[in-house]
């Protein structure tokens, strides 16, 4: 689902404020550490099954979703469920970023638009396209490099690579306000990774 351009920009600004609030300054983004700082409780499928073996049969016969979030009035806290059995570590990272996106975008119900917004915001959290303005182009020309750089799946890396390319292709390369704040936070980590790139696997 395609969002209005104005909404994409609004989401980017919200993510930039989120980066500033939690002083996110290293790559790849440690999304689990951020969730802890937000005081969200992460519940893993493996923990549920370990604590209640009857859940194992339920898990096998009724596939649980990759993730979901709920808020309890009693605890005044968000609980985020993550399937760590049927998904890869990189998928779990994206799923958690997706659920955090729902929280910071103040989504209160499920809808195709909210899902599209959370997917966009999750990718922007893990790999802000503003970095296209300070990361050397060679670092994001290869899907494999992007995957290692941001610790995302190959399919997600292709989305990021295209978004970086699109951001660089815009006639106006000047950083927007929210881009400056994100790049300022991440620049030291970016330059370190460029100087000492991830090892080939």
Short mmCIF file of C-alpha atoms in Angstrom, two decimals:
data_model
loop_
_atom_site.label_atom_id
_atom_site.label_comp_id
_atom_site.label_asym_id
_atom_site.label_seq_id
_atom_site.Cartn_x
_atom_site.Cartn_y
_atom_site.Cartn_z
CA UNK A 1 0.00 0.00 0.00
CA UNK A 2 1.39 3.38 -1.02
CA UNK A 3 1.13 6.26 1.45
CA UNK A 4 0.87 9.96 0.66
CA UNK A 5 4.28 11.63 0.29
CA UNK A 6 3.43 13.94 3.17
CA UNK A 7 2.86 10.95 5.45
CA UNK A 8 6.22 9.42 4.51
CA UNK A 9 7.91 12.68 5.48
CA UNK A 10 5.93 12.86 8.72
CA UNK A 11 6.97 9.31 9.63
CA UNK A 12 10.64 10.14 8.95
CA UNK A 13 10.40 13.14 11.29
CA UNK A 14 8.81 10.98 14.00
CA UNK A 15 11.61 8.42 13.64
CA UNK A 16 14.21 11.22 13.85
CA UNK A 17 12.66 12.41 17.13
CA UNK A 18 12.72 8.80 18.34
CA UNK A 19 16.46 8.60 17.54
CA UNK A 20 17.08 11.81 19.48
CA UNK A 21 14.95 10.72 22.45
CA UNK A 22 16.90 7.48 22.82
CA UNK A 23 20.24 8.81 21.55
CA UNK A 24 20.56 6.06 18.96
CA UNK A 25 24.10 6.39 17.66
CA UNK A 26 25.50 3.05 16.51
CA UNK A 27 25.11 0.72 13.55
CA UNK A 28 23.67 -1.77 13.12
CA UNK A 29 20.84 -0.44 15.28
CA UNK A 30 20.49 -2.51 18.47
CA UNK A 31 16.72 -2.73 18.30
CA UNK A 32 16.43 -5.07 21.31
CA UNK A 33 18.39 -2.67 23.51
CA UNK A 34 16.15 0.17 22.39
CA UNK A 35 13.02 -1.82 23.31
CA UNK A 36 14.47 -2.30 26.81
CA UNK A 37 15.14 1.45 27.09
CA UNK A 38 11.51 2.02 26.13
CA UNK A 39 10.60 -0.27 29.04
CA UNK A 40 8.73 -2.57 26.69
CA UNK A 41 8.61 -6.20 27.76
CA UNK A 42 9.66 -8.61 25.00
CA UNK A 43 7.99 -12.01 25.13
CA UNK A 44 9.60 -14.72 23.01
CA UNK A 45 7.68 -17.72 21.69
CA UNK A 46 10.37 -20.03 23.08
CA UNK A 47 9.81 -18.61 26.58
CA UNK A 48 6.07 -19.19 26.37
CA UNK A 49 6.58 -22.80 25.33
CA UNK A 50 9.23 -23.38 28.00
CA UNK A 51 6.92 -22.01 30.71
CA UNK A 52 3.85 -23.80 29.34
CA UNK A 53 4.66 -26.99 27.37
CA UNK A 54 1.02 -27.20 26.21
CA UNK A 55 1.75 -24.15 24.06
CA UNK A 56 4.15 -26.26 21.98
CA UNK A 57 1.32 -28.22 20.36
CA UNK A 58 -0.66 -25.00 19.93
CA UNK A 59 2.35 -23.40 18.23
CA UNK A 60 2.76 -26.32 15.84
CA UNK A 61 -0.91 -26.61 14.91
CA UNK A 62 -1.83 -22.91 14.90
CA UNK A 63 1.11 -20.90 13.59
CA UNK A 64 1.66 -17.86 15.74
CA UNK A 65 2.23 -14.49 14.05
CA UNK A 66 5.78 -13.18 13.67
CA UNK A 67 5.02 -10.45 16.20
CA UNK A 68 2.34 -8.38 17.86
CA UNK A 69 2.07 -5.71 20.56
CA UNK A 70 -0.39 -5.09 23.35
CA UNK A 71 -0.61 -2.51 26.13
CA UNK A 72 -1.82 -3.27 29.64
CA UNK A 73 -3.48 -0.54 31.69
CA UNK A 74 -2.52 -2.34 34.90
CA UNK A 75 1.21 -2.29 34.14
CA UNK A 76 1.09 0.83 31.96
CA UNK A 77 3.50 -1.02 29.72
CA UNK A 78 3.82 -2.35 26.20
CA UNK A 79 4.36 -6.08 25.72
CA UNK A 80 5.86 -7.20 22.42
CA UNK A 81 5.59 -10.81 21.31
CA UNK A 82 8.33 -12.09 18.97
CA UNK A 83 8.38 -15.50 17.28
CA UNK A 84 11.98 -16.63 17.79
CA UNK A 85 11.26 -20.23 16.76
CA UNK A 86 9.98 -20.04 13.21
CA UNK A 87 11.92 -16.94 12.10
CA UNK A 88 15.54 -15.91 11.57
CA UNK A 89 17.39 -13.47 13.83
CA UNK A 90 17.23 -10.83 11.08
CA UNK A 91 13.49 -11.33 10.71
CA UNK A 92 13.12 -10.94 14.47
CA UNK A 93 15.00 -7.63 14.29
CA UNK A 94 12.62 -6.36 11.63
CA UNK A 95 9.57 -7.65 13.51
CA UNK A 96 10.64 -5.83 16.66
CA UNK A 97 11.32 -2.62 14.70
CA UNK A 98 7.85 -3.02 13.15
CA UNK A 99 6.20 -3.28 16.57
CA UNK A 100 8.20 -0.34 17.93
CA UNK A 101 7.03 1.61 14.88
CA UNK A 102 3.41 0.91 15.82
CA UNK A 103 4.15 2.30 19.29
CA UNK A 104 5.88 5.52 18.22
CA UNK A 105 3.26 6.14 15.50
CA UNK A 106 0.52 5.80 18.14
CA UNK A 107 -1.35 3.10 16.24
CA UNK A 108 -4.28 1.80 18.25
CA UNK A 109 -5.86 -0.58 15.75
CA UNK A 110 -4.96 -2.88 12.90
CA UNK A 111 -5.50 -1.59 9.40
CA UNK A 112 -3.76 -1.88 6.01
CA UNK A 113 -2.56 1.72 6.36
CA UNK A 114 -1.13 1.20 9.82
CA UNK A 115 0.68 -1.92 8.65
CA UNK A 116 2.14 -0.06 5.67
CA UNK A 117 3.24 2.79 7.92
CA UNK A 118 4.86 0.41 10.43
CA UNK A 119 6.69 -1.46 7.66
CA UNK A 120 8.05 1.79 6.24
CA UNK A 121 9.04 3.11 9.67
CA UNK A 122 10.69 -0.18 10.65
CA UNK A 123 12.95 -0.08 7.60
CA UNK A 124 13.70 3.59 8.23
CA UNK A 125 14.62 2.82 11.86
CA UNK A 126 17.02 0.04 10.84
CA UNK A 127 18.49 1.98 7.90
CA UNK A 128 17.58 5.68 7.65
CA UNK A 129 17.77 6.80 4.02
CA UNK A 130 19.38 10.03 5.23
CA UNK A 131 22.60 7.99 5.49
CA UNK A 132 22.69 7.85 1.69
CA UNK A 133 24.04 11.39 1.90
CA UNK A 134 27.06 10.44 4.03
CA UNK A 135 27.69 6.75 3.25
CA UNK A 136 29.92 6.26 0.19
CA UNK A 137 27.86 4.96 -2.72
CA UNK A 138 29.96 1.78 -3.05
CA UNK A 139 28.78 0.74 0.42
CA UNK A 140 25.18 0.33 -0.71
CA UNK A 141 25.49 -0.74 -4.35
CA UNK A 142 25.57 -4.41 -3.33
CA UNK A 143 22.62 -6.09 -1.60
CA UNK A 144 25.05 -8.34 0.30
CA UNK A 145 26.96 -5.33 1.62
CA UNK A 146 23.77 -3.55 2.67
CA UNK A 147 22.57 -6.73 4.38
CA UNK A 148 25.78 -6.95 6.42
CA UNK A 149 25.98 -3.21 7.00
CA UNK A 150 22.55 -2.95 8.63
CA UNK A 151 22.12 -6.60 9.71
CA UNK A 152 18.96 -7.12 7.68
CA UNK A 153 17.70 -9.86 5.37
CA UNK A 154 18.60 -9.84 1.67
CA UNK A 155 15.02 -8.93 0.72
CA UNK A 156 15.03 -6.01 3.17
CA UNK A 157 18.51 -5.00 1.97
CA UNK A 158 17.19 -4.70 -1.58
CA UNK A 159 14.43 -2.35 -0.39
CA UNK A 160 17.02 -0.27 1.50
CA UNK A 161 19.38 -0.21 -1.49
CA UNK A 162 16.61 1.10 -3.74
CA UNK A 163 15.58 3.73 -1.20
CA UNK A 164 19.18 4.91 -0.82
CA UNK A 165 19.49 5.14 -4.59
CA UNK A 166 16.25 7.11 -4.82
CA UNK A 167 17.34 9.51 -2.06
CA UNK A 168 20.67 10.13 -3.82
CA UNK A 169 18.93 10.69 -7.15
CA UNK A 170 16.85 13.60 -5.86
CA UNK A 171 17.98 16.90 -7.33
CA UNK A 172 18.11 18.49 -3.89
CA UNK A 173 20.82 16.62 -1.95
CA UNK A 174 20.82 19.07 0.93
CA UNK A 175 19.96 17.38 4.21
CA UNK A 176 16.50 18.04 5.55
CA UNK A 177 16.25 19.03 9.21
CA UNK A 178 15.33 15.56 10.47
CA UNK A 179 18.06 14.02 8.28
CA UNK A 180 20.68 16.24 9.87
CA UNK A 181 19.73 15.10 13.35
CA UNK A 182 19.87 11.40 12.40
CA UNK A 183 23.15 11.75 10.49
CA UNK A 184 24.72 13.69 13.35
CA UNK A 185 23.87 10.87 15.75
CA UNK A 186 25.08 8.09 13.45
CA UNK A 187 28.01 9.67 11.59
CA UNK A 188 30.77 8.38 13.91
CA UNK A 189 29.45 4.84 13.67
CA UNK A 190 29.01 5.18 9.89
CA UNK A 191 32.56 6.40 9.33
CA UNK A 192 33.92 3.61 11.54
CA UNK A 193 32.07 0.99 9.51
CA UNK A 194 33.27 2.52 6.24
CA UNK A 195 36.85 2.50 7.52
CA UNK A 196 36.50 -1.01 8.94
CA UNK A 197 33.76 -2.69 6.84
CA UNK A 198 32.06 -5.93 7.90
CA UNK A 199 33.88 -9.11 7.05
CA UNK A 200 32.74 -11.09 4.03
CA UNK A 201 30.77 -14.21 4.89
#
